[in-house]
Coordinates of C-alpha atoms in Angstrom, one line a residue:
M1 CA 22.6 -30.0 -7.1
S2 CA 20.2 -27.9 -9.2
R3 CA 18.5 -25.1 -7.2
T4 CA 14.7 -24.4 -7.1
L5 CA 13.4 -20.8 -6.9
R6 CA 9.8 -20.3 -6.1
V7 CA 7.5 -17.2 -5.6
R8 CA 4.3 -18.0 -3.7
Q9 CA 1.0 -17.3 -5.6
S10 CA 0.0 -14.5 -3.1
Q11 CA 3.3 -12.8 -3.7
T12 CA 2.8 -12.2 -7.4
V13 CA 0.5 -9.2 -6.5
V14 CA 2.5 -7.9 -3.4
P15 CA 5.5 -7.6 -2.8
F16 CA 6.7 -9.3 -5.9
G17 CA 4.1 -8.1 -8.5
V18 CA 4.9 -6.7 -12.1
G19 CA 7.7 -4.5 -12.3
A20 CA 9.2 -5.6 -8.9
V21 CA 12.9 -6.4 -8.5
F22 CA 13.7 -8.9 -5.8
D23 CA 16.6 -11.0 -4.5
I24 CA 16.4 -14.8 -3.9
Q25 CA 19.4 -17.0 -3.0
G26 CA 21.9 -14.5 -4.2
E27 CA 20.3 -13.9 -7.6
S28 CA 18.1 -11.0 -8.7
F29 CA 15.0 -11.0 -10.9
V30 CA 12.3 -8.8 -12.2
A31 CA 8.6 -9.7 -12.6
T32 CA 7.4 -9.3 -16.2
G33 CA 4.1 -7.9 -17.4
I34 CA 1.0 -10.1 -17.5
G35 CA 1.1 -10.2 -21.3
D36 CA 3.8 -12.8 -20.8
W37 CA 1.7 -15.0 -18.1
P38 CA 0.9 -18.5 -19.5
T39 CA -2.8 -19.0 -20.3
R40 CA -2.7 -22.6 -18.9
G41 CA -3.0 -22.9 -15.2
R42 CA -4.1 -19.3 -14.2
Q43 CA -7.1 -19.3 -12.1
P44 CA -10.0 -16.8 -12.3
V45 CA -10.7 -14.7 -9.3
E46 CA -14.4 -13.3 -8.9
S47 CA -15.0 -9.9 -7.6
A48 CA -17.7 -8.2 -9.7
R49 CA -17.7 -5.0 -7.5
L50 CA -13.9 -4.4 -7.8
A51 CA -14.0 -5.3 -11.5
D52 CA -16.7 -2.7 -12.3
R53 CA -14.8 0.1 -10.2
L54 CA -11.6 -0.6 -12.1
G55 CA -13.2 -0.8 -15.5
V56 CA -11.8 -4.4 -16.2
T57 CA -13.5 -7.7 -17.3
G58 CA -12.2 -9.6 -14.4
F59 CA -9.1 -11.0 -12.6
F60 CA -6.7 -14.0 -12.7
S61 CA -4.2 -15.4 -10.2
A62 CA -0.9 -16.8 -11.4
P63 CA -0.7 -20.6 -11.5
A64 CA 0.0 -21.9 -8.0
T65 CA 3.4 -23.2 -7.1
A66 CA 3.8 -27.0 -7.2
N67 CA 4.4 -29.0 -4.1
D68 CA 8.1 -29.4 -3.1
R69 CA 7.8 -33.3 -3.3
F70 CA 6.0 -33.5 -6.6
D71 CA 7.6 -30.4 -8.4
V72 CA 7.3 -30.3 -12.1
A73 CA 10.4 -28.5 -13.5
D74 CA 8.7 -27.0 -16.6
A75 CA 5.4 -26.1 -15.0
P76 CA 4.0 -22.8 -16.1
G77 CA 4.0 -19.9 -13.7
A78 CA 4.3 -16.2 -13.3
P79 CA 7.4 -15.4 -15.4
Y80 CA 10.4 -13.6 -13.9
I81 CA 13.6 -12.7 -15.8
R82 CA 17.1 -12.1 -14.5
F83 CA 17.8 -8.4 -13.8
P84 CA 20.2 -6.6 -13.8
S85 CA 21.9 -8.3 -16.6
W86 CA 25.3 -7.0 -15.6
L87 CA 26.9 -9.6 -13.2
F88 CA 30.4 -9.8 -11.6
C89 CA 32.6 -12.4 -10.2
G90 CA 33.6 -12.1 -6.5
A91 CA 36.9 -13.7 -7.2
C92 CA 38.4 -12.4 -10.3
R93 CA 36.0 -9.3 -10.3
R94 CA 35.3 -9.7 -13.9
M95 CA 31.9 -8.2 -15.1
K96 CA 29.7 -10.1 -17.5
R97 CA 26.5 -9.1 -19.3
W98 CA 24.2 -12.1 -19.0
R99 CA 21.9 -12.9 -21.7
I100 CA 19.0 -15.4 -22.1
A101 CA 21.1 -17.6 -24.2
D102 CA 23.5 -17.9 -21.4
E103 CA 20.8 -19.4 -19.1
K104 CA 21.1 -23.0 -18.0
H105 CA 18.1 -24.6 -16.3
G106 CA 18.3 -25.1 -12.6
Q107 CA 21.9 -23.5 -12.4
A108 CA 22.8 -20.0 -11.2
P109 CA 25.2 -18.0 -13.5
R110 CA 28.7 -18.9 -13.1
C111 CA 32.0 -17.2 -14.0
P112 CA 33.5 -18.5 -17.3
S113 CA 37.0 -17.5 -16.1
C114 CA 37.5 -18.9 -12.7
S115 CA 38.4 -22.5 -11.5
P116 CA 37.0 -23.8 -9.3
V117 CA 33.7 -22.5 -10.5
R118 CA 32.4 -19.2 -8.9
T119 CA 28.8 -18.0 -8.9
L120 CA 28.2 -14.5 -10.4
A121 CA 26.6 -11.8 -8.3
P122 CA 24.3 -9.0 -9.6
M123 CA 25.3 -5.5 -9.7
R124 CA 24.0 -3.4 -6.9
F125 CA 22.9 -0.4 -9.0
V126 CA 20.1 0.1 -11.7
Q127 CA 18.6 3.2 -13.5
I128 CA 15.0 4.3 -13.4
C129 CA 12.9 7.3 -14.5
Q130 CA 9.6 9.0 -13.6
A131 CA 8.0 7.4 -16.7
G132 CA 8.3 3.9 -14.9
H133 CA 11.3 2.5 -17.0
L134 CA 14.0 0.4 -15.6
S135 CA 17.2 -0.7 -17.1
D136 CA 20.9 -1.5 -16.4
V137 CA 23.4 1.2 -15.7
D138 CA 25.5 1.9 -18.8
W139 CA 28.8 0.7 -16.9
W140 CA 31.0 1.1 -19.9
F141 CA 29.8 4.7 -20.2
W142 CA 30.3 5.2 -16.5
A143 CA 34.0 4.0 -16.5
H144 CA 34.7 6.3 -19.5
S145 CA 32.5 9.3 -18.4
R146 CA 35.6 11.3 -17.2
R147 CA 37.2 11.1 -20.8
D148 CA 36.3 13.3 -23.8
G149 CA 34.5 11.8 -26.9
G150 CA 37.6 11.3 -28.7
E151 CA 39.2 9.1 -26.2
R152 CA 35.9 7.1 -25.6
R153 CA 35.7 6.3 -29.4
Q154 CA 39.1 4.7 -29.2
C155 CA 37.8 2.0 -27.0
V156 CA 35.8 -0.4 -29.1
E157 CA 35.5 -3.3 -26.4
R158 CA 32.3 -2.6 -24.4
E159 CA 32.4 -5.7 -22.2
K160 CA 35.9 -5.8 -21.0
L161 CA 35.0 -4.4 -17.5
K162 CA 36.0 -5.2 -13.9
F163 CA 34.1 -4.2 -10.6
L164 CA 37.1 -3.5 -8.3
V165 CA 37.3 -2.9 -4.6
S166 CA 40.0 -0.9 -3.0
E167 CA 41.4 -1.6 0.5
R168 CA 42.5 2.0 0.9
A169 CA 39.0 3.7 1.0
S170 CA 35.6 2.9 2.5
G171 CA 32.1 3.2 1.2
L172 CA 31.2 3.9 -2.4
E173 CA 34.6 5.5 -2.9
A174 CA 36.2 2.0 -2.5
L175 CA 34.2 0.6 -5.3
S176 CA 35.1 1.4 -8.9
V177 CA 34.4 0.2 -12.6
A178 CA 37.5 -0.2 -14.8
C179 CA 37.9 -1.0 -18.4
T180 CA 40.5 -3.7 -19.2
A181 CA 40.4 -3.2 -22.9
K182 CA 43.9 -3.1 -24.5
G183 CA 45.2 0.4 -24.4
C184 CA 42.3 1.9 -22.5
G185 CA 42.6 1.7 -18.8
A186 CA 39.6 4.0 -18.0
V187 CA 38.4 3.8 -14.4
R188 CA 35.9 5.6 -12.2
D189 CA 34.9 5.1 -8.6
L190 CA 31.2 5.0 -7.5
L191 CA 31.4 7.8 -4.9
D192 CA 28.7 9.8 -6.6
V193 CA 27.0 7.0 -8.5
L194 CA 23.5 7.8 -7.0
G195 CA 21.5 10.5 -8.6
T196 CA 21.4 11.8 -12.2
H197 CA 24.4 11.9 -14.5
G198 CA 23.0 12.7 -17.9
L199 CA 22.5 9.1 -18.8
R200 CA 19.7 8.4 -21.3
C201 CA 16.6 6.4 -20.5
S202 CA 16.0 3.2 -22.5
G203 CA 12.3 3.9 -22.8
R204 CA 11.2 0.5 -21.7
N205 CA 11.5 -2.1 -18.9
P206 CA 13.7 -5.2 -19.1
W207 CA 10.9 -7.7 -20.1
Q208 CA 9.9 -5.6 -23.1
R209 CA 11.2 -6.0 -26.5
A210 CA 13.2 -3.4 -28.3
A211 CA 10.4 -2.6 -30.6
E212 CA 8.3 -1.5 -27.7
A213 CA 10.7 1.1 -26.3
A214 CA 9.1 4.7 -26.2
Q215 CA 10.9 7.9 -26.8
C216 CA 11.5 8.9 -23.2
T217 CA 13.1 12.3 -22.2
K218 CA 12.7 11.9 -18.6
P219 CA 15.9 12.2 -16.7
V220 CA 17.2 8.8 -15.2
Q221 CA 18.3 8.2 -11.6
I222 CA 20.7 5.6 -10.6
V223 CA 19.5 3.8 -7.4
Q224 CA 20.3 0.6 -5.6
R225 CA 18.2 -2.3 -6.8
T226 CA 16.6 -2.8 -3.5
A227 CA 15.9 1.0 -3.0
G228 CA 12.5 2.0 -1.7
N229 CA 11.7 4.4 -4.6
L230 CA 12.3 1.7 -7.2
Y231 CA 8.8 0.3 -7.1
Y232 CA 5.4 1.6 -5.8
P233 CA 2.7 -0.9 -6.6
V234 CA -0.9 0.4 -7.1
V235 CA -2.9 -2.3 -5.3
H236 CA -6.7 -2.4 -5.0
S237 CA -8.6 -4.3 -2.3
A238 CA -12.2 -5.2 -1.9
L239 CA -14.1 -7.3 0.7
D240 CA -16.5 -10.0 -0.8
I241 CA -19.8 -8.6 0.6
P242 CA -23.4 -9.7 -0.2
E243 CA -25.1 -7.9 -3.2
P244 CA -28.5 -6.2 -2.1
D245 CA -31.5 -8.2 -3.0
V246 CA -33.9 -5.4 -3.5
P247 CA -33.2 -2.9 -6.4
Q248 CA -33.0 0.6 -5.6
V249 CA -36.3 2.6 -5.8
I250 CA -36.1 6.4 -6.5
D251 CA -38.5 8.4 -4.5
D252 CA -39.9 10.9 -6.9
A253 CA -41.1 13.4 -4.5
V254 CA -37.6 13.6 -2.7
A255 CA -35.9 13.5 -6.2
D256 CA -37.9 16.6 -7.2
Q257 CA -37.0 18.5 -4.1
V258 CA -33.3 17.8 -4.7
R259 CA -33.6 19.0 -8.4
E260 CA -35.2 22.2 -7.0
H261 CA -32.7 23.0 -4.3
G262 CA -30.7 26.0 -4.9
L263 CA -27.3 24.2 -4.4
W264 CA -28.2 21.5 -6.9
V265 CA -26.8 23.1 -10.0
M266 CA -23.5 24.0 -8.1
L267 CA -23.2 20.4 -6.9
C268 CA -23.6 19.0 -10.5
R269 CA -21.0 21.4 -11.8
D270 CA -18.3 19.9 -9.9
P271 CA -19.4 16.8 -7.9
G272 CA -15.8 15.7 -7.2
S273 CA -14.5 19.0 -5.4
P274 CA -13.9 19.2 -1.8
R275 CA -16.7 21.8 -1.3
A276 CA -19.2 19.3 -3.0
T277 CA -19.2 17.5 0.3
R278 CA -20.6 20.5 2.0
F279 CA -23.3 20.9 -0.8
R280 CA -24.2 17.3 -0.4
E281 CA -24.6 17.7 3.3
M282 CA -26.8 20.7 3.0
I283 CA -29.0 19.2 0.3
Q284 CA -29.5 16.1 2.4
E285 CA -30.3 18.1 5.4
D286 CA -33.0 20.0 3.6
T287 CA -34.5 17.2 1.5
G288 CA -33.8 14.0 3.5
A289 CA -32.2 12.4 0.4
D290 CA -29.7 9.7 1.1
D291 CA -26.3 9.2 -0.7
A292 CA -27.5 6.5 -3.1
L293 CA -30.3 8.8 -4.3
L294 CA -27.9 11.7 -4.8
D295 CA -25.5 9.5 -6.7
T296 CA -28.2 8.2 -9.0
L297 CA -29.5 11.9 -9.8
I298 CA -26.0 13.2 -10.3
T299 CA -25.5 10.2 -13.0
E300 CA -28.7 11.3 -14.6
E301 CA -27.8 14.9 -14.7
T302 CA -24.0 14.7 -15.7
G303 CA -23.6 11.4 -17.2
D304 CA -20.9 10.6 -14.7
P305 CA -21.5 7.3 -12.9
G306 CA -20.1 8.9 -9.6
P307 CA -18.8 6.4 -7.1
G308 CA -19.3 3.5 -9.4
T309 CA -17.3 5.0 -12.2
P310 CA -15.0 2.4 -13.8
V311 CA -11.4 3.7 -13.4
S312 CA -8.8 3.1 -15.8
P313 CA -6.2 0.9 -14.0
S314 CA -3.5 3.3 -15.4
A315 CA -5.1 6.6 -14.7
S316 CA -3.6 7.5 -11.5
P317 CA -1.9 5.9 -8.4
G318 CA -5.1 6.7 -6.4
R319 CA -7.8 4.1 -5.6
P320 CA -11.6 4.3 -6.1
D321 CA -13.6 4.4 -3.0
L322 CA -15.0 0.9 -2.2
S323 CA -15.9 1.8 1.4
R324 CA -19.6 2.7 0.9
E325 CA -21.0 -0.8 0.5
E326 CA -18.8 -2.4 3.0
W327 CA -19.9 0.1 5.6
A328 CA -23.4 -0.5 4.7
A329 CA -23.0 -4.2 5.0
F330 CA -21.5 -4.0 8.5
M331 CA -24.0 -1.4 9.8
A332 CA -27.0 -3.4 8.5
P333 CA -29.6 -4.0 11.3
A334 CA -29.3 -7.7 10.6
P335 CA -25.9 -8.4 9.0
P336 CA -26.2 -10.4 5.8
A337 CA -24.4 -13.7 5.8
T338 CA -22.9 -15.7 2.8
R339 CA -20.4 -18.4 2.5
N340 CA -17.5 -15.7 2.3
F341 CA -19.2 -12.9 4.7
A342 CA -20.1 -14.5 7.9
V343 CA -20.6 -11.9 10.5
R344 CA -22.5 -11.5 13.8
E345 CA -23.2 -8.6 16.1
T346 CA -22.0 -8.5 19.7
T347 CA -21.2 -6.0 22.4
L348 CA -18.4 -5.0 24.6
G349 CA -20.3 -6.7 27.6
L350 CA -20.4 -3.4 29.5
A351 CA -24.2 -2.9 29.6
G352 CA -25.2 -1.4 32.8
E353 CA -21.6 -1.0 34.1
T354 CA -21.3 2.0 36.5
A355 CA -17.8 1.5 37.7
E356 CA -14.9 3.5 36.2
P357 CA -13.1 3.3 33.8
W358 CA -15.6 0.8 32.2
S359 CA -18.6 3.1 32.1
S360 CA -16.4 5.7 30.3
L361 CA -15.2 3.0 27.9
A362 CA -18.8 1.9 27.1
G363 CA -19.8 5.4 26.3
R364 CA -17.0 6.0 23.8
F365 CA -17.6 3.0 21.5
G366 CA -20.6 1.9 19.5
R367 CA -21.4 -1.2 17.5
V368 CA -19.2 -4.2 17.6
V369 CA -19.4 -6.9 14.7
L370 CA -17.4 -10.0 14.5
A371 CA -16.4 -11.4 11.1
D372 CA -16.0 -15.2 11.5
R373 CA -15.1 -15.4 7.7
L374 CA -14.1 -12.7 5.3
R375 CA -12.9 -13.0 1.7
E376 CA -10.6 -10.2 0.2
V377 CA -9.5 -9.7 -3.4
R378 CA -6.3 -7.8 -3.9
A379 CA -5.7 -6.7 -7.4
L380 CA -2.5 -5.0 -9.0
S381 CA -3.4 -2.5 -11.7
G382 CA 0.2 -1.1 -12.2
F383 CA 3.2 0.5 -10.4
T384 CA 5.2 3.7 -10.4
R385 CA 8.9 4.4 -9.9
V386 CA 10.8 7.4 -8.4
S387 CA 7.7 8.6 -6.5
P388 CA 4.2 7.4 -5.9
D389 CA 2.6 10.3 -8.0
A390 CA 4.8 9.5 -11.1
T391 CA 3.6 8.0 -14.3
V392 CA 1.6 4.6 -13.7
V393 CA 2.8 1.8 -15.8
P394 CA 0.0 -0.7 -16.2
A395 CA 0.4 -4.3 -15.3
D396 CA -0.2 -5.2 -18.9
T397 CA 2.6 -3.1 -20.6
S398 CA 1.3 -4.1 -24.1
R399 CA -2.0 -2.4 -23.1
R400 CA -4.0 -5.1 -24.9
L401 CA -5.5 -7.1 -22.0
R402 CA -8.6 -6.2 -20.2
W403 CA -7.9 -8.2 -17.1
L404 CA -5.7 -7.7 -13.9
P405 CA -3.6 -9.9 -11.7
A406 CA -5.2 -10.7 -8.4
V407 CA -5.3 -13.0 -5.4
E408 CA -8.1 -14.1 -3.1
V409 CA -7.3 -14.4 0.7
Y410 CA -9.6 -15.5 3.6
G411 CA -9.4 -14.3 7.1
E412 CA -11.5 -13.0 10.2
G413 CA -12.0 -9.6 11.7
I414 CA -13.3 -7.3 14.2
F415 CA -15.5 -4.3 13.2
L416 CA -15.7 -1.5 15.8
T417 CA -17.6 1.9 15.6
L418 CA -17.3 5.0 17.8
D419 CA -20.2 6.8 19.6
P420 CA -21.5 9.2 16.9
R421 CA -22.6 11.8 19.2
G422 CA -19.4 11.8 21.3
L423 CA -17.4 11.9 18.1
R424 CA -19.2 15.0 16.7
E425 CA -18.7 16.8 20.0
W426 CA -15.0 16.0 20.0
E427 CA -14.6 17.0 16.2
E428 CA -16.1 20.5 17.0
H429 CA -13.5 21.3 19.6
S430 CA -11.3 24.3 18.2
D431 CA -8.0 22.7 19.4
V432 CA -8.8 19.5 17.5
R433 CA -9.6 21.3 14.4
R434 CA -6.4 23.5 14.7
R435 CA -4.2 20.5 15.2
V436 CA -5.7 18.6 12.1
A437 CA -5.6 21.8 10.0
G438 CA -1.7 21.7 10.4
M439 CA -1.7 18.1 9.2
R440 CA -4.1 19.0 6.4
A441 CA -1.6 21.8 5.3
D442 CA 1.4 19.4 5.3
L443 CA -0.6 16.9 3.4
E444 CA -1.5 19.5 0.6
R445 CA 2.3 20.0 0.2
S446 CA 3.3 16.3 0.1
F447 CA 4.1 14.3 -3.0
Q448 CA 1.8 11.7 -1.6
K449 CA -1.2 14.1 -1.7
D450 CA -3.2 12.3 -4.5
R451 CA -2.6 8.8 -3.2
L452 CA -3.6 9.6 0.4
H453 CA -6.6 11.6 -0.8
S454 CA -8.0 8.4 -2.2
V455 CA -8.0 6.9 1.3
T456 CA -9.0 10.0 3.4
G457 CA -11.6 11.4 0.8
P458 CA -11.5 14.9 -0.5
E459 CA -10.3 16.5 2.8
L460 CA -8.5 15.3 5.8
T461 CA -10.7 15.3 8.8
P462 CA -10.2 14.8 12.6
R463 CA -12.1 11.6 12.5
F464 CA -9.9 10.1 9.9
V465 CA -6.8 10.8 11.9
L466 CA -8.4 9.5 15.1
L467 CA -9.7 6.4 13.7
H468 CA -6.6 5.7 11.6
T469 CA -4.5 6.0 14.9
L470 CA -7.0 3.9 16.8
A471 CA -6.7 1.2 14.3
H472 CA -2.9 1.1 14.7
L473 CA -3.0 1.1 18.5
L474 CA -5.6 -1.7 18.5
I475 CA -3.5 -3.8 16.0
R476 CA -0.5 -3.4 18.2
Q477 CA -2.3 -4.5 21.3
L478 CA -4.0 -7.4 19.6
S479 CA -0.6 -8.6 18.4
F480 CA 0.1 -9.3 22.0
E481 CA -3.2 -11.0 22.8
S482 CA -4.6 -12.8 19.8
G483 CA -1.5 -14.7 18.7
Y484 CA -1.1 -12.9 15.4
T485 CA 1.9 -10.7 14.5
T486 CA 1.3 -7.1 13.5
A487 CA 2.3 -8.0 9.8
S488 CA -0.6 -10.5 9.9
L489 CA -3.1 -7.9 10.7
R490 CA -4.5 -5.3 8.5
E491 CA -6.9 -2.2 8.7
R492 CA -9.7 -0.7 6.9
I493 CA -10.7 2.7 7.8
Y494 CA -14.3 4.0 7.4
A495 CA -14.1 7.7 8.1
R496 CA -15.8 9.6 5.3
P497 CA -18.2 12.3 6.9
E498 CA -20.2 12.6 3.7
Q499 CA -21.0 8.9 4.0
K500 CA -21.6 9.0 7.8
Q501 CA -18.8 6.6 8.5
Y502 CA -17.0 6.4 11.9
G503 CA -15.5 3.0 12.3
I504 CA -12.7 0.6 11.6
L505 CA -12.1 -3.0 10.6
V506 CA -9.1 -4.8 11.9
Y507 CA -8.8 -8.1 10.2
T508 CA -6.4 -11.0 9.1
A509 CA -6.2 -12.2 5.5
A510 CA -3.7 -14.8 5.1
G511 CA -2.6 -15.8 1.6
D512 CA -2.4 -19.4 0.4
A513 CA -4.8 -20.5 3.2
E514 CA -8.5 -21.2 3.5
G515 CA -8.9 -18.9 6.5
T516 CA -7.4 -18.4 9.9
L517 CA -8.0 -20.1 13.2
G518 CA -10.4 -17.9 15.0
G519 CA -8.0 -16.3 17.5
L520 CA -8.8 -12.7 16.3
V521 CA -12.7 -13.2 16.5
R522 CA -12.3 -14.8 20.0
Q523 CA -10.4 -11.8 21.2
G524 CA -13.4 -9.7 20.0
E525 CA -15.9 -11.4 22.2
P526 CA -17.1 -9.8 25.5
P527 CA -15.4 -9.2 27.8
R528 CA -12.1 -9.7 26.1
L529 CA -12.5 -6.8 23.7
A530 CA -13.3 -4.3 26.4
E531 CA -10.3 -5.4 28.3
T532 CA -8.1 -5.2 25.2
L533 CA -9.4 -1.6 24.5
L534 CA -8.6 -0.5 28.1
R535 CA -5.1 -1.9 27.9
M536 CA -4.7 -0.3 24.4
T537 CA -5.7 3.1 25.8
E538 CA -3.4 2.8 28.9
A539 CA -0.5 1.8 26.8
A540 CA -1.1 4.6 24.3
A541 CA -1.0 7.1 27.0
W542 CA 2.8 6.7 27.3
C543 CA 5.5 6.2 24.8
S544 CA 9.2 5.3 25.4
A545 CA 10.2 8.4 23.3
D546 CA 8.0 10.8 25.3
P547 CA 8.1 13.7 25.7
L548 CA 9.7 14.1 22.4
C549 CA 7.1 12.0 20.6
A550 CA 4.1 13.5 22.3
E551 CA 5.2 17.1 21.6
H552 CA 6.3 16.5 18.1
T553 CA 5.0 19.1 15.5
G554 CA 5.8 17.0 12.5
Q555 CA 7.7 13.7 11.9
G556 CA 7.7 11.0 9.3
F557 CA 7.7 11.6 5.5
G558 CA 6.5 15.1 4.7
N559 CA 5.9 15.7 8.4
L560 CA 2.5 13.8 8.0
N561 CA 2.6 12.4 11.5
R562 CA 2.5 14.3 14.9
A563 CA 2.7 12.0 18.0
A564 CA 3.4 8.8 16.4
C565 CA 6.7 6.8 16.2
H566 CA 8.0 3.3 15.9
A567 CA 7.7 2.9 19.6
C568 CA 4.1 3.6 20.0
A569 CA 2.0 3.8 16.7
L570 CA 3.7 2.7 13.5
L571 CA 2.9 -0.8 11.8
P572 CA 4.5 -2.8 9.1
E573 CA 3.7 -1.1 5.7
T574 CA 1.6 -4.0 4.6
S575 CA -0.8 -3.5 7.6
C576 CA -1.5 0.2 6.9
E577 CA -3.8 1.7 4.2
A578 CA -2.0 5.0 4.3
G579 CA 1.7 4.0 4.4
N580 CA 2.2 4.8 8.2
S581 CA 1.2 8.5 7.7
L582 CA -1.6 10.7 9.2
L583 CA -1.2 9.5 12.6
D584 CA -1.6 11.4 16.0
R585 CA -1.6 9.6 19.3
A586 CA -2.5 12.8 21.1
L587 CA -5.9 12.9 19.4
V588 CA -6.7 9.5 20.9
V589 CA -5.3 9.9 24.5
G590 CA -5.1 13.6 24.8
G591 CA -1.8 15.9 24.8
K592 CA -0.6 19.4 25.2
H593 CA -3.3 21.9 24.2
V594 CA -5.5 19.2 22.5
P595 CA -8.2 16.9 24.0
G596 CA -8.1 13.2 23.1
Y597 CA -11.2 11.2 22.4
L598 CA -10.4 8.7 24.9
E599 CA -8.8 11.0 27.4
A600 CA -11.5 10.5 30.0
I601 CA -10.7 6.8 30.0
V602 CA -7.1 7.4 30.7
I603 CA -8.0 9.8 33.6
A604 CA -10.6 7.3 35.0
A605 CA -8.2 4.3 34.7
R606 CA -5.4 6.2 36.5
A607 CA -7.8 7.3 39.3
A608 CA -9.2 3.8 39.7
A609 CA -5.5 2.4 39.9
A610 CA -4.6 5.1 42.5
T611 CA -7.7 4.2 44.5
A612 CA -6.8 0.5 44.4
L613 CA -3.3 1.2 45.7
E614 CA -4.7 3.3 48.6
Q615 CA -7.1 0.4 49.6
A616 CA -4.3 -2.2 49.3

């Protein structure tokens, strides 16, 4: 029976986007560049705001997978090719280099030497480099690498190899590649296969032609084909929000005050530097100018479009800031409504509440907006290998196309803000600043610095760590109460002080669906959300890994987390904007030598529980 291998349309961006290697039914494939996508069947995805920020003409999604019952065998779809091309037989252990000419439709690769027929399995290791190139390991060279050049030249048969397993050893030492060419007998085990071994980079990816190969001098690394550092996608996401109906009008009087301000020249010299945030705040405080006016004047002065600058998809692994317009849409006095952005304001239902801990809870949170329908566009601009800050390979490796692959997904969400006055008072506490300063120092030393700064802003602030951790805790709690798994929920953090942001959006955006069933929005209605927040706070006050977790001075990649572990705060990678880093539960519920923003709620809840026990 011929097998059918499918990749869902939503998976062609993440996790099986251009350049990704994935296994399916014992076979291994790599997604090719969008230059090989069929023109027939692909669907346009509208997102003018995201296209403008990325400097592209638009987006297309891959042709949708056909229905199981009415499948068309030769229907066009996003192309994937077999990789690695070196396969081996589990019975006779012979290795074979598989070529396109060997492919048979609807049939997995089979060993030409075995009877009964055996299916070939892909080799476990591949080689990558920091320039984003991927290729097979030169197994013939590996088998002969312990011999000198003269002995290697005597072996002229390059595909007479076997992948052997020894019963006298364990681990990689038990695996070896041997040459079975007549008179050779070269063999080497795989004990030290991982790492760099002087192998040369091919200068291209498996789907690129030989003529497209570049002269690459980067050292190659041999890794497992499912290794985490083999593929880092650069994905951009934008919500479909209403465009403002009224064009922006510049107040000439305020504009003149801005131009005459003593810090104006210094701001224009380097508007993207960390200190530019302080210059902006001081100018705004003295003149009353808003962010939109400052951006417009900076554009006129420097020719740099500022936040709206189209960013080359292959420029860096960072992401343009798309939060400003979304924050404004959620914070509008009368939230606008369209077909793909249906929102309504609500409350926690605690107005006039004097009993604890409810009164403390009401004083710590602000605006609540329920999104009955959201549309999100996710676009893939490229990927990196080895590390997130390595060279970005564009989704179109031929560099001729001006569009990007994308998918549109629909869902619902809960938008929640903190109390701005209480947040400012908490941020000014010296212990809070000292604790976040340590995280900021670790971030500056991290290889993820550039990518994370695109999420946090120019400088890591206490409010970002607080809001980010709060979003994680809320998602974990909602997974118990709303019917969604943690992997089905996502976060958006609005925590840029220069834009006066202090909120989070927890939402579900399900691929291949016209929306979700309303369970998340229902959980955001009063009084359910208040009860959820209280249970979330009580649960966050204790972790099964305490006291080690609560007192940790640095954990996770690059020590970018403090009191946050898998038992209390971490989420699936697809749910988090910052890759499960920059989290600290102590800033939420309090800890040793640091006050928590919700610490008063924890104390009040414990006191109320103790009183109830005494009265029982």
